[in-house]
Every structure is written in structure tokens, then in C-alpha cells.
């Protein structure tokens, strides 16, 4: 079979996602008559453009309102009661644009504002600290057709909420310090330093960064690439948001250092669509770095190393955080995870050797280049060197960003943020581990409780079944549909939980749900499906009473109430006698 190799979007041709964002903004949907001309301009098949439109939740085929509001449905930064309140105020149905075209309202997955929720997006702008009072004011502004730019500026304030600093946040890196130190040595020596530091990926999987860079450098290819994964879609995670807003110089420095190490001249920052508001700020930092010769053709006055960085904005698909799905998305395709091996280090972007690293990993790499391996390794544990940024939210006094050396106990963290009432903690987001009080002495480290950084705290008053249901709905919604165990299994798990929550679940349902959860975990193609059932399995293991008390005493109860479903037929046939009912 002759398969056409993917081609790089030419430097004078914009990226498909950027064009679709622009069309969506201009027309409030992607008009069908714009698709063929766009495909022709970008030299892409029409079918590819169509499939991309249908894959990403931020693009629609039917017009949204002039004001499009998306409420987060996350357990930390969401409040769907407020969404329903606004729907009632504006007389609009969730998910359906009002007939005058003025407004549409819907829910979306966590928007990364867990330290200052409840939050929503209005036409790509973030509003935090929602209250009933604020909603009334918003309804008024919308009915008065007030442009979003003229809404009170305090609505759009996003706080950094850095509560505890450590290795990375304590010592600001002088611009160019990491790069100057890196360029003073051979790239092999730089990789050796990164390896010596013990730095492991902060995106969740914890692969040794220096080794990843070494494999990539050694791989053959016509070009090498650095990709920064700023998709940050795991509910409860917002630490990359703070690095992007407050430490962007260090991030770009880390990407450039990685470029020098692996022999790349091009880097991409893949930014989640929900953080689009950060683009002007990030672009201004890139421009500054060009002026300072920290990017471009003559980096630090040396002609032999050049490096550029481009920002690509995602469009509301959690799966694009998975590195191979991210690369597909960068290649202007649907974000479907690839079959691995081969891994990105040998066959990544455009099938060329590519390093994909998390934002925090790259910031740490810039610091290590400047301050050395020993400085970093001095903190943490033997298998988890350095520090970790935690995004803390939920039932605590001070949500925000906390940086700790690896090896800190969960209890210590809970004490610091004032979580006096904590009964359960979701460590590492929905794909991580649900920890009960009995295990609060466990440590945060790759060898114990691994985490990409999300710590969601639940007090005694919280209904954990509701929490786990929320996570399971999230996974079912975000499944890309490529493989059967996840595509079919996650909605079935959602159905079991809905049934149990509604009081119709039986012991049989619980057993079937547990059996299915293990199957989805074992048989799914990528990390999404492999972790989607974790909350259910953890709930059943550590909090069995939560399900138990909701179960019916019957052995079996169908999902479907057949007798109730026959009601319309009974009415149409004017029958309501005993024989028109099921026994
Ligand atoms: C469903 C899914 C979502 C992911 N989301 C992210 C993400 O938002 N950010 C991230 O850095 N890594 C994410 N990852 C992990 C990446 O696949 C990859 O391991 C990581 O970007 C590598 O960088 P690191 O070595 O610096 O951690 C995700 C993985 C899966 C399976
Ligand atoms: S596990 Fe889910 S998200 Fe991953 S490839 Fe399969 S369907 Fe897609």
C-alpha cells in the first residue's frame, strides 16, 4: 500500500487548527461552504478537514450564540447548578442556541481553574469566582448586547495562587542562564548532566528525561523536533497554567536547551484550547527572546545553533495530551493515539525523531542546565529527584500551587493547605489514585503515589459516588473511539454508575461493573482507557460502603423501565387496564 507521508504545514501556510479556530470565531460555526476552499488552501483532503472538525469539541457545524458560555463540570472548578440558573435567566436550553442567535450555554470538562472556581469560558475568555450575583450581572450584559471586551475587567482576573515555593519557583532563572551554560558544552555532556540529575517526566509517566533526549539525539532523521505538551487536560491540574503565565521564559529556555541537546531547530508548544487567553502573553515572550538572541538564527551570537518555537492551540480534546495523539493533532489530524512502538523519540512528528516533554519537565531542565545536576538531585528521593508542583483544590482552606520535594507525605500536604476535614484525596486526577484517610501517610513520589500534580480533596460531606460518576462521565465523553474496550466500555461503566446512583443498582450490577472495569483497564489501547476505570476500582476497594448502601436488595433490576416506556402507547391506544401493564 502506498501511504502518503505526512507533510509539515509550510511556514507560509497556517495550521489547520488555527484556521478552524478563526472560522469558528468569525461564523460561530464552521460553514460547510468554507470547508473545500480551506482544504484546497492547505492542500489537505476535504475528508481530513471534515474529520478534524467533527473530532474537536470546540468546532461545531451549527451556529453557536454570539455569546457562547461553557461551564466547567469539574468537581473542583465546576458548578452546574449555576449553569442551570443562567439557562433559566436567559431562557435558553443547555446545548441549544437561543432562537435569536444571541446566546448558547453548555458544559465542558475541567478548564484548569480549580483554585478559583466556579469558572466558565465565554467566547474563549475565562471568568472565575462565579456566584449567583455575578450570573445575574452576566445575564444582564448579554441581554444588553454588551461586547465581552466591555464586561467588568475584574471578571477576567486569573490569580496565580502560588502558596509554597521550592527548587523551581523559589529561584527565578536569569534569562539565558540555562542556555549559556548548555551551549558552553557539547550536547552529549549536556544530556549527561540531565541524566545525572535524575529528572523524570512531570507529565505523569515519569520517564527519565535525559534518556529520552539521548534516544532522540541518536535516532536518524531528516530533522529532529522538540514538542512541549501544554495540553494540561487532567481535571484538577493547573500547575502548567502558572508556569505558562509566570515562568514562560524558563519554559522556552528549556525547549531551546532540549533543541540544542537533541539537534533540533524547531519546537512546538501545544497549548490546550482552554488556555488560549495566554497566547498574546506567550507570543510577546517569544518576541522578547528573539530580540535578546535567545531564539532565532544567531542564538547568543552563535551562528551554528538556530531554533524557532511555534504555538499550536488545541481545541477541546483531552486525548490530545497523550503524546502520540498530540503528534497526530500537530500533523493536522484527529487526535487518535498511535500504535507504539515505534515511539516518538524515533518516529514522532512527521515520523522524525521527536522529544515530547511536559511544561514542568522543560522548566526543570532549564534550571538544571544552569545550576547543575547535584543542585537538583539534592532534593527528593532516590528514585524521584527534585521537586514537584502540585495543583491543590477541593475541600481545603487555601487551594493553589504548592511546590514540595518529592517524598513529602500526603498528610503533610493536607495540613499545609488546611484540609482539616479530608476523607479522600484523588491524587493525579481522575486517571490517578483515590486515596482514603488510612493511606494519608503515603508519600508523593514515582515509587509510591505517582502524580502529574493534581490533588483533589474531598471532605466528609462529599458523596464519593457522585465524584466517581463525574470522572467516569468525563472518560466516556473523552474516549476517542478508536478501540472497542474503551469506546464501548466507558459508556457502559457510566451507565452502571448512573443506575447505582439512581438507587436501581443491585449487587449483580456492582459485580458486573467491577468485571467490566478490569477488562477496560487491561484491554484498552492507550492510557486513557487503561486508567479510566481506576476511580471505580479504587472506590470499590477503599470505600465499599459508598456503593453498598445504594444497592437494592433484589438480585436483578433491568437498566430500562419497560412498563414506564409503554406509557405513550397506552395513552395512544386509550388503554390503562391491568393487561396493558407488565406484571
Ligand atoms: C489520556 C492522556 C492524557 C495526557 N495528558 C497529558 C498532559 O496534558 N500533559 C502532559 O505533559 N502529559 C500528558 N500525558 C502524558 C504524555 O503522554 C507524555 O507521557 C508526556 O507528555 C511526556 O512528557 P514528560 O516525559 O515530560 O512527562 C497524557 C497521557 C494520557 C494517556
Ligand atoms: S483507549 Fe480510548 S482514548 Fe485510547 S485509543 Fe482506545 S478509544 Fe481512544
Coordinates of C-alpha atoms and ligand atoms in Angstrom, one line a residue:
X1 CA 0.0 0.0 0.0
X2 CA 1.3 3.4 -0.9
X3 CA 0.7 5.6 2.1
X4 CA 1.3 9.4 1.7
X5 CA 3.8 10.6 4.3
X6 CA 2.5 13.5 6.5
X7 CA 3.9 16.8 5.5
X8 CA 4.8 19.8 7.7
X9 CA 2.4 22.7 7.5
X10 CA 4.5 25.0 5.3
X11 CA 5.8 28.1 7.1
X12 CA 3.7 30.3 4.8
X13 CA 0.6 28.1 5.3
X14 CA -1.2 28.3 8.6
X15 CA -2.1 25.3 10.7
X16 CA -5.5 23.7 10.2
X17 CA -6.5 24.1 13.8
X18 CA -5.6 27.8 13.6
X19 CA -7.8 28.2 10.5
X20 CA -10.7 26.4 12.1
X21 CA -10.4 28.5 15.3
X22 CA -10.6 31.6 13.1
X23 CA -13.7 30.3 11.1
X24 CA -15.4 29.2 14.3
X25 CA -14.8 32.7 15.7
X26 CA -15.9 34.5 12.6
X27 CA -19.1 32.5 11.8
X28 CA -19.8 30.9 15.3
X29 CA -19.5 27.6 13.5
X30 CA -17.7 26.1 10.5
X31 CA -19.9 26.8 7.5
X32 CA -20.0 23.9 5.1
X33 CA -19.1 26.1 2.1
X34 CA -15.8 27.1 3.8
X35 CA -14.5 23.5 4.0
X36 CA -13.5 22.8 0.4
X37 CA -11.7 26.2 -0.1
X38 CA -9.9 25.7 3.2
X39 CA -8.8 22.1 2.2
X40 CA -7.6 23.5 -1.1
X41 CA -5.6 26.3 0.5
X42 CA -4.0 24.0 3.0
X43 CA -3.5 21.2 0.4
X44 CA -5.3 18.7 2.6
X45 CA -8.0 16.2 1.7
X46 CA -11.5 17.5 2.3
X47 CA -12.3 14.4 4.3
X48 CA -9.4 15.2 6.6
X49 CA -10.7 18.7 7.3
X50 CA -14.2 17.3 8.0
X51 CA -13.0 14.6 10.3
X52 CA -10.9 17.2 12.3
X53 CA -14.0 19.5 12.6
X54 CA -16.0 16.6 14.0
X55 CA -13.3 15.4 16.4
X56 CA -12.6 18.5 18.4
X57 CA -15.4 19.8 20.7
X58 CA -14.6 23.4 20.2
X59 CA -15.6 23.3 16.5
X60 CA -19.3 23.0 15.5
X61 CA -21.3 22.5 12.4
X62 CA -24.3 24.5 13.6
X63 CA -24.0 28.1 14.8
X64 CA -23.4 28.9 18.5
X65 CA -24.7 32.0 20.1
X66 CA -22.9 35.4 19.8
X67 CA -22.2 34.7 23.4
X68 CA -21.1 31.2 23.9
X69 CA -20.7 30.1 27.5
X70 CA -19.1 26.9 28.6
X71 CA -19.4 26.0 32.3
X72 CA -16.7 23.7 33.7
X73 CA -18.2 20.5 35.0
X74 CA -15.2 19.6 37.1
X75 CA -15.7 18.6 40.8
X76 CA -13.3 21.4 41.7
X77 CA -13.9 24.3 39.3
X78 CA -17.4 23.5 38.2
X79 CA -20.9 24.2 39.4
X80 CA -23.6 23.0 37.0
X81 CA -26.3 24.4 39.3
X82 CA -25.1 27.8 38.3
X83 CA -25.2 26.8 34.7
X84 CA -28.9 25.8 35.1
X85 CA -29.5 29.1 36.8
X86 CA -28.1 31.1 33.9
X87 CA -30.0 28.9 31.4
X88 CA -33.2 29.9 33.3
X89 CA -32.3 33.5 33.5
X90 CA -31.6 33.7 29.7
X91 CA -34.4 31.3 28.7
X92 CA -32.0 29.1 26.9
X93 CA -31.8 25.3 26.8
X94 CA -28.4 23.7 27.5
X95 CA -26.6 22.9 24.2
X96 CA -29.2 24.6 22.0
X97 CA -28.6 28.1 20.7
X98 CA -31.4 30.5 21.6
X99 CA -33.7 31.2 18.6
X100 CA -32.5 34.8 18.3
X101 CA -28.9 33.5 18.0
X102 CA -27.7 35.7 20.9
X103 CA -26.6 33.1 23.4
X104 CA -25.7 29.4 23.8
X105 CA -24.7 27.6 27.0
X106 CA -23.2 24.2 27.6
X107 CA -20.9 22.3 29.9
X108 CA -17.3 21.3 29.3
X109 CA -14.6 19.3 31.1
X110 CA -12.3 21.0 33.7
X111 CA -10.9 24.3 32.4
X112 CA -8.0 24.4 34.8
X113 CA -9.3 27.0 37.2
X114 CA -9.7 24.6 40.2
X115 CA -8.1 27.1 42.6
X116 CA -10.6 29.9 41.7
X117 CA -13.8 28.2 40.6
X118 CA -16.6 28.0 39.8
X119 CA -15.5 29.1 36.4
X120 CA -16.6 29.3 32.8
X121 CA -15.4 30.3 29.4
X122 CA -17.2 33.0 27.4
X123 CA -16.1 33.3 23.8
X124 CA -12.6 31.9 24.9
X125 CA -12.2 34.2 27.9
X126 CA -12.1 32.8 31.4
X127 CA -14.4 34.1 34.1
X128 CA -13.6 32.8 37.7
X129 CA -15.2 33.1 41.1
X130 CA -18.7 32.7 39.7
X131 CA -21.6 33.5 42.0
X132 CA -25.3 33.8 41.7
X133 CA -24.9 37.6 41.8
X134 CA -22.3 37.5 39.1
X135 CA -24.5 35.4 36.9
X136 CA -27.4 37.9 37.2
X137 CA -25.0 40.6 36.0
X138 CA -23.7 38.4 33.2
X139 CA -27.3 37.7 32.1
X140 CA -27.9 41.5 32.0
X141 CA -24.8 42.2 30.0
X142 CA -25.7 39.6 27.4
X143 CA -29.3 40.8 27.0
X144 CA -27.9 44.3 26.6
X145 CA -25.6 43.0 23.8
X146 CA -22.5 44.4 25.7
X147 CA -19.3 43.2 24.0
X148 CA -17.3 40.8 26.2
X149 CA -14.4 43.2 26.0
X150 CA -16.5 45.8 27.8
X151 CA -17.5 43.5 30.7
X152 CA -16.0 44.4 34.1
X153 CA -12.3 43.6 33.9
X154 CA -12.3 42.0 37.4
X155 CA -14.4 39.1 36.0
X156 CA -11.4 38.1 34.0
X157 CA -8.7 38.2 36.6
X158 CA -6.9 34.9 36.9
X159 CA -4.8 34.6 40.0
X160 CA -1.6 32.6 40.2
X161 CA -2.1 31.5 43.8
X162 CA 1.4 30.3 44.4
X163 CA 1.3 29.1 48.1
X164 CA 4.6 27.3 48.5
X165 CA 7.8 27.6 46.5
X166 CA 10.7 25.2 46.2
X167 CA 13.5 24.5 43.8
X168 CA 11.9 25.8 40.7
X169 CA 9.6 28.6 41.9
X170 CA 11.9 30.0 44.5
X171 CA 14.9 30.9 42.4
X172 CA 14.0 32.8 39.2
X173 CA 16.3 31.8 36.4
X174 CA 18.1 34.7 34.8
X175 CA 17.1 34.9 31.1
X176 CA 19.6 32.9 29.0
X177 CA 21.4 31.4 32.0
X178 CA 20.4 27.8 31.2
X179 CA 21.1 28.3 27.5
X180 CA 24.5 29.9 28.1
X181 CA 25.6 27.0 30.3
X182 CA 24.2 24.5 27.8
X183 CA 25.9 26.0 24.8
X184 CA 29.2 26.1 26.6
X185 CA 29.3 22.3 26.4
X186 CA 28.9 19.5 23.8
X187 CA 25.3 18.3 23.6
X188 CA 26.4 14.8 24.8
X189 CA 27.7 16.4 28.0
X190 CA 24.5 18.3 28.5
X191 CA 22.5 15.1 28.1
X192 CA 24.8 13.5 30.6
X193 CA 24.0 16.3 33.1
X194 CA 20.3 15.9 32.6
X195 CA 20.6 12.1 33.1
X196 CA 22.8 12.7 36.2
X197 CA 20.2 15.0 37.7
X198 CA 17.6 12.1 37.8
X199 CA 15.0 14.3 36.2
X200 CA 11.9 12.3 35.3
X201 CA 9.0 13.5 33.2
X202 CA 6.4 15.6 35.1
X203 CA 3.5 14.8 32.7
X204 CA 2.6 11.6 34.7
X205 CA 4.5 8.6 33.2
X206 CA 7.9 9.6 34.8
X207 CA 10.2 8.5 32.0
X208 CA 13.8 9.6 32.6
X209 CA 14.2 12.8 30.6
X210 CA 18.0 12.5 29.9
X211 CA 17.5 9.0 28.4
X212 CA 14.6 10.3 26.3
X213 CA 16.8 13.1 24.9
X214 CA 19.7 10.6 24.3
X215 CA 17.5 8.2 22.4
X216 CA 16.2 11.0 20.3
X217 CA 19.6 12.5 19.6
X218 CA 20.9 9.1 18.5
X219 CA 17.9 8.5 16.2
X220 CA 18.3 9.0 12.4
X221 CA 16.1 11.5 10.7
X222 CA 16.0 14.4 8.3
X223 CA 15.0 16.7 11.2
X224 CA 14.6 16.5 15.0
X225 CA 11.8 18.2 16.9
X226 CA 11.0 19.4 20.4
X227 CA 7.4 19.4 21.4
X228 CA 6.2 20.9 24.7
X229 CA 3.0 19.2 26.0
X230 CA 0.9 22.1 27.4
X231 CA -2.4 20.3 26.9
X232 CA -3.0 20.0 30.7
X233 CA -6.4 18.5 30.5
X234 CA -6.4 16.2 33.5
X235 CA -9.2 17.5 35.8
X236 CA -7.7 19.2 38.9
X237 CA -4.4 20.1 37.2
X238 CA -3.4 23.7 36.7
X239 CA 0.3 23.9 37.6
X240 CA 1.3 24.2 33.9
X241 CA -1.0 27.2 33.6
X242 CA 1.0 29.0 36.3
X243 CA 4.3 28.1 34.6
X244 CA 3.0 29.4 31.3
X245 CA 1.8 32.6 32.8
X246 CA 4.6 33.4 35.3
X247 CA 7.6 31.4 34.0
X248 CA 7.3 31.3 30.3
X249 CA 10.9 32.5 29.8
X250 CA 12.1 29.4 31.7
X251 CA 9.8 27.1 29.6
X252 CA 11.1 28.5 26.3
X253 CA 14.6 28.3 27.6
X254 CA 14.0 24.6 28.5
X255 CA 12.7 23.9 25.0
X256 CA 15.7 25.6 23.4
X257 CA 18.1 23.7 25.7
X258 CA 16.3 20.5 24.6
X259 CA 16.6 21.6 21.0
X260 CA 20.4 22.0 21.4
X261 CA 20.7 18.7 23.2
X262 CA 18.9 16.6 20.5
X263 CA 20.0 18.6 17.4
X264 CA 16.5 20.1 16.7
X265 CA 15.9 23.5 15.1
X266 CA 12.2 23.6 15.6
X267 CA 10.0 23.4 18.6
X268 CA 6.2 23.4 19.1
X269 CA 4.2 24.4 22.1
X270 CA 0.9 22.5 22.0
X271 CA -1.4 24.6 24.2
X272 CA -4.8 23.4 25.4
X273 CA -7.6 25.4 23.8
X274 CA -8.9 26.5 27.2
X275 CA -5.7 28.4 27.8
X276 CA -6.0 30.4 24.5
X277 CA -6.2 33.6 26.5
X278 CA -2.4 33.1 27.3
X279 CA -1.4 33.2 23.6
X280 CA -0.7 37.0 23.4
X281 CA 1.4 36.8 26.5
X282 CA 3.4 33.8 25.2
X283 CA 3.9 35.4 21.8
X284 CA 5.3 38.5 23.5
X285 CA 7.8 36.4 25.4
X286 CA 8.8 34.7 22.2
X287 CA 9.3 38.1 20.5
X288 CA 11.4 39.3 23.5
X289 CA 13.5 36.2 23.3
X290 CA 14.1 36.8 19.6
X291 CA 15.3 40.4 20.4
X292 CA 17.6 39.0 23.1
X293 CA 19.0 36.4 20.6
X294 CA 17.8 33.6 22.8
X295 CA 15.8 32.3 19.8
X296 CA 16.2 32.5 16.1
X297 CA 19.2 32.3 13.8
X298 CA 22.0 33.6 15.9
X299 CA 21.3 32.3 19.4
X300 CA 23.7 34.0 21.9
X301 CA 25.6 35.3 18.9
X302 CA 26.5 31.8 17.7
X303 CA 25.6 31.1 14.1
X304 CA 25.8 27.3 14.4
X305 CA 22.7 26.8 16.5
X306 CA 19.3 28.1 15.5
X307 CA 15.9 27.4 17.0
X308 CA 12.4 28.5 16.5
X309 CA 9.2 27.9 18.5
X310 CA 5.7 27.9 17.3
X311 CA 2.5 27.8 19.3
X312 CA -0.3 25.5 18.2
X313 CA -3.6 25.8 20.1
X314 CA -5.7 22.6 20.7
X315 CA -9.5 22.6 20.5
X316 CA -11.0 20.8 23.5
X317 CA -9.9 17.2 23.3
X318 CA -8.3 15.7 26.5
X319 CA -6.9 12.8 24.5
X320 CA -4.5 15.2 22.7
X321 CA -2.5 15.2 25.9
X322 CA -1.4 11.7 25.2
X323 CA 1.8 12.3 23.3
X324 CA 1.2 10.3 20.1
X325 CA -2.4 11.8 19.8
X326 CA -0.8 15.2 20.3
X327 CA 1.6 14.5 17.4
X328 CA -1.3 13.5 15.2
X329 CA -3.0 16.7 16.2
X330 CA 0.1 18.7 15.3
X331 CA 0.1 16.9 12.0
X332 CA -3.4 18.4 11.4
X333 CA -5.3 15.2 12.0
X334 CA -7.7 13.8 14.5
X335 CA -6.1 13.2 17.9
X336 CA -6.1 9.4 17.8
X337 CA -3.3 7.7 19.7
X338 CA -0.8 5.8 17.6
X339 CA 0.3 2.2 17.9
X340 CA 3.6 2.2 19.8
X341 CA 6.3 1.2 19.2
X342 CA 7.7 2.9 17.3
X343 CA 8.0 5.7 19.9
X344 CA 8.1 9.4 19.3
X345 CA 11.9 9.5 20.0
X346 CA 12.5 7.7 16.7
X347 CA 9.2 8.2 14.8
X348 CA 7.5 11.3 16.2
X349 CA 6.3 14.5 14.5
X350 CA 6.3 13.8 10.7
X351 CA 7.8 10.5 11.5
X352 CA 11.0 12.2 12.6
X353 CA 12.8 11.9 16.0
X354 CA 10.9 13.9 18.5
X355 CA 11.1 14.7 22.2
X356 CA 7.7 15.3 23.8
X357 CA 8.0 16.8 27.3
X358 CA 5.7 18.3 29.8
X359 CA 5.9 22.0 30.6
X360 CA 7.3 21.4 34.1
X361 CA 9.9 19.0 32.9
X362 CA 11.2 21.6 30.4
X363 CA 11.3 24.3 33.1
X364 CA 13.2 21.9 35.4
X365 CA 15.7 21.1 32.5
X366 CA 16.4 24.8 32.0
X367 CA 17.2 25.2 35.7
X368 CA 19.4 22.0 35.7
X369 CA 21.4 23.3 32.7
X370 CA 22.2 26.4 34.7
X371 CA 22.6 25.1 38.2
X372 CA 23.8 21.5 37.6
X373 CA 22.7 18.0 38.4
X374 CA 23.8 18.0 42.0
X375 CA 21.7 21.1 42.8
X376 CA 18.6 19.2 41.6
X377 CA 19.4 15.8 43.0
X378 CA 20.0 17.2 46.4
X379 CA 16.2 17.2 46.9
X380 CA 13.7 14.4 46.6
X381 CA 14.1 10.7 46.9
X382 CA 16.5 8.2 45.3
X383 CA 14.0 7.3 42.5
X384 CA 12.3 10.7 42.3
X385 CA 14.8 13.5 42.3
X386 CA 14.0 17.2 42.8
X387 CA 10.6 18.8 43.5
X388 CA 7.1 18.6 42.2
X389 CA 4.5 21.2 41.6
X390 CA 1.1 20.3 43.0
X391 CA -2.2 21.8 41.9
X392 CA -4.3 21.6 45.1
X393 CA -8.1 22.1 45.1
X394 CA -11.3 21.0 46.7
X395 CA -12.1 21.0 50.4
X396 CA -9.2 22.9 51.8
X397 CA -8.6 26.5 53.1
X398 CA -6.0 27.6 50.5
X399 CA -6.2 26.0 47.1
X400 CA -3.4 26.8 44.8
X401 CA 0.1 25.8 43.7
X402 CA 2.4 24.1 46.2
X403 CA 6.0 23.0 45.4
X404 CA 7.5 20.2 47.5
X405 CA 10.5 18.0 47.3
X406 CA 9.4 14.5 46.2
X407 CA 8.8 12.2 49.2
X408 CA 6.6 14.5 51.1
X409 CA 3.6 12.7 52.7
X410 CA 0.1 13.4 51.6
X411 CA -0.8 14.2 55.2
X412 CA 1.9 17.0 55.3
X413 CA 0.4 18.5 52.2
X414 CA -3.1 18.3 53.6
X415 CA -2.0 20.0 56.8
X416 CA -0.3 22.8 54.8
X417 CA -3.4 23.7 52.8
X418 CA -5.8 23.5 55.6
X419 CA -7.7 20.3 54.6
X420 CA -8.8 19.5 58.1
X421 CA -11.9 17.6 57.1
X422 CA -10.4 15.4 54.3
X423 CA -11.9 12.0 54.0
X424 CA -10.5 11.1 50.5
X425 CA -8.0 12.6 48.1
X426 CA -7.8 12.0 44.3
X427 CA -4.1 12.0 43.6
X428 CA -3.0 12.5 40.0
X429 CA -6.5 13.5 38.7
X430 CA -9.3 11.0 37.7
X431 CA -6.7 8.8 36.0
X432 CA -4.7 8.6 39.2
X433 CA -5.4 7.1 42.6
X434 CA -8.3 7.7 45.0
X435 CA -6.7 7.6 48.5
X436 CA -8.6 7.0 51.7
X437 CA -7.7 8.5 55.1
X438 CA -6.0 5.3 56.1
X439 CA -3.3 6.0 53.5
X440 CA -2.6 9.7 54.0
X441 CA 0.8 8.7 55.4
X442 CA 1.8 7.6 51.9
X443 CA 4.4 9.7 50.0
X444 CA 4.2 11.6 46.8
X445 CA 6.9 10.0 44.6
X446 CA 7.1 7.9 41.5
X447 CA 7.8 4.8 43.7
X448 CA 4.6 5.4 45.8
X449 CA 1.9 7.8 44.8
X450 CA 2.8 9.0 41.4
X451 CA 1.1 12.2 40.2
X452 CA 1.2 14.6 37.3
X453 CA 0.4 17.2 40.0
X454 CA -3.4 17.1 40.6
X455 CA -4.5 16.8 44.3
X456 CA -8.3 17.0 44.6
X457 CA -9.5 16.9 48.2
X458 CA -12.9 15.6 49.3
X459 CA -14.3 16.3 52.8
X460 CA -16.6 14.1 54.9
X461 CA -19.7 15.8 53.4
X462 CA -18.9 14.8 49.8
X463 CA -20.7 12.0 48.1
X464 CA -17.9 10.0 46.6
X465 CA -20.2 8.1 44.3
X466 CA -21.1 11.5 42.7
X467 CA -17.4 12.2 42.4
X468 CA -16.6 8.9 40.7
X469 CA -19.6 9.2 38.5
X470 CA -18.3 12.7 37.4
X471 CA -14.9 11.1 36.5
X472 CA -16.5 8.2 34.6
X473 CA -18.7 10.6 32.6
X474 CA -15.6 12.5 31.8
X475 CA -13.7 9.5 30.4
X476 CA -16.7 8.3 28.4
X477 CA -17.0 11.7 26.9
X478 CA -13.3 12.0 26.1
X479 CA -12.8 8.5 24.7
X480 CA -11.6 9.0 21.1
X481 CA -13.5 5.9 20.0
X482 CA -10.6 4.1 18.3
X483 CA -10.6 0.9 20.3
X484 CA -13.6 -1.1 21.4
X485 CA -12.9 -1.8 25.1
X486 CA -12.7 2.0 25.8
X487 CA -15.3 3.2 23.2
X488 CA -17.9 0.7 24.4
X489 CA -16.7 0.0 28.0
X490 CA -16.5 3.6 29.3
X491 CA -20.2 4.4 28.5
X492 CA -21.2 1.1 30.0
X493 CA -19.4 1.9 33.2
X494 CA -21.1 5.3 33.2
X495 CA -24.4 3.5 32.8
X496 CA -23.8 1.2 35.8
X497 CA -22.8 4.2 38.0
X498 CA -25.9 6.2 36.9
X499 CA -28.1 3.2 37.8
X500 CA -26.5 2.7 41.2
X501 CA -26.6 6.4 41.9
X502 CA -30.3 6.5 41.0
X503 CA -31.0 3.7 43.5
X504 CA -31.7 1.0 41.0
X505 CA -28.4 -0.9 41.2
X506 CA -28.1 -4.4 42.5
X507 CA -25.2 -6.5 43.8
X508 CA -25.2 -8.1 40.4
X509 CA -24.6 -4.7 38.8
X510 CA -21.8 -3.9 41.1
X511 CA -20.1 -7.2 40.3
X512 CA -20.6 -6.7 36.5
X513 CA -19.3 -3.2 36.8
X514 CA -16.1 -4.4 38.6
X515 CA -15.6 -7.1 36.0
X516 CA -16.0 -4.6 33.1
X517 CA -13.7 -2.1 34.8
X518 CA -10.9 -4.6 34.9
X519 CA -11.5 -5.5 31.3
X520 CA -11.4 -1.9 30.1
X521 CA -8.2 -1.3 32.1
X522 CA -6.5 -4.3 30.7
X523 CA -7.6 -4.3 27.1
X524 CA -7.7 -0.6 26.1
X525 CA -5.2 0.8 23.5
X526 CA -3.9 3.8 25.3
X527 CA -3.5 5.4 28.7
X528 CA -7.0 7.0 28.7
X529 CA -8.8 3.6 28.6
X530 CA -6.2 2.0 30.8
X531 CA -6.8 4.4 33.6
X532 CA -10.5 5.3 33.1
X533 CA -11.7 2.6 35.4
X534 CA -9.3 3.5 38.2
X535 CA -11.8 5.6 40.2
X536 CA -14.4 2.8 40.2
X537 CA -11.9 0.2 41.2
X538 CA -10.5 2.4 44.0
X539 CA -14.0 3.3 45.2
X540 CA -14.9 -0.4 45.4
X541 CA -11.7 -1.3 47.2
X542 CA -11.3 1.6 49.6
X543 CA -14.9 2.8 50.1
X544 CA -17.1 -0.3 49.6
X545 CA -19.8 1.1 51.8
X546 CA -20.4 4.0 49.3
X547 CA -21.9 1.7 46.7
X548 CA -23.2 -0.9 49.2
X549 CA -25.6 1.5 50.8
X550 CA -27.1 2.4 47.4
X551 CA -27.8 -1.1 46.3
X552 CA -31.3 -2.6 46.1
X553 CA -31.9 -5.9 47.8
X554 CA -33.1 -7.5 44.6
X555 CA -30.8 -9.8 42.7
X556 CA -31.6 -8.2 39.4
X557 CA -33.1 -4.9 38.1
X558 CA -33.1 -4.0 34.4
X559 CA -31.4 -0.8 33.1
X560 CA -34.6 0.0 31.4
X561 CA -38.1 0.5 32.9
X562 CA -40.2 -1.2 30.2
X563 CA -43.5 -0.6 31.8
X564 CA -42.9 3.2 32.0
X565 CA -41.7 3.2 28.4
X566 CA -45.1 1.7 27.4
X567 CA -47.0 4.7 28.8
X568 CA -47.2 6.6 25.5
X569 CA -48.5 3.5 23.7
X570 CA -51.1 3.1 26.5
X571 CA -52.2 6.7 26.1
X572 CA -52.4 6.4 22.3
X573 CA -54.5 3.2 22.5
X574 CA -56.6 4.6 25.3
X575 CA -55.8 1.6 27.5
X576 CA -54.9 1.5 31.1
X577 CA -56.3 -1.8 32.3
X578 CA -54.2 -4.4 34.1
X579 CA -53.3 -6.2 30.9
X580 CA -51.8 -3.1 29.4
X581 CA -49.2 -3.2 32.2
X582 CA -46.3 -5.5 32.8
X583 CA -46.8 -7.6 35.9
Ligands
LIG1 C1 -5.0 10.5 28.2 C2 -3.7 11.1 28.5 C3 -3.6 12.5 28.7 C4 -2.3 13.0 28.9 N1 -2.2 14.4 29.1 C5 -1.0 14.9 29.3 C6 -0.9 16.4 29.5 O1 -1.9 17.1 29.5 N2 0.3 16.9 29.7 C7 1.4 16.1 29.7 O2 2.5 16.6 29.9 N3 1.4 14.8 29.6 C8 0.2 14.2 29.4 N4 0.1 12.8 29.2 C9 1.4 12.1 29.2 C10 2.0 12.2 27.8 O3 1.5 11.1 27.0 C11 3.6 12.0 27.9 O4 3.9 10.9 28.7 C12 4.2 13.3 28.4 O5 3.8 14.4 27.7 C13 5.7 13.1 28.3 O6 6.4 14.2 28.9 P1 7.3 14.0 30.2 O7 8.2 12.9 29.9 O8 8.0 15.3 30.4 O9 6.3 13.7 31.3 C14 -1.1 12.2 29.0 C15 -1.3 10.8 28.8 C16 -2.5 10.3 28.5 C17 -2.6 8.8 28.3
LIG2 S1 -8.2 3.7 25.0 FE1 -9.9 5.2 24.5 S2 -8.9 7.1 24.1 FE2 -7.3 5.4 23.9 S3 -7.3 4.8 21.8 FE3 -8.8 3.5 22.8 S4 -10.8 4.6 22.5 FE4 -9.1 6.1 22.1

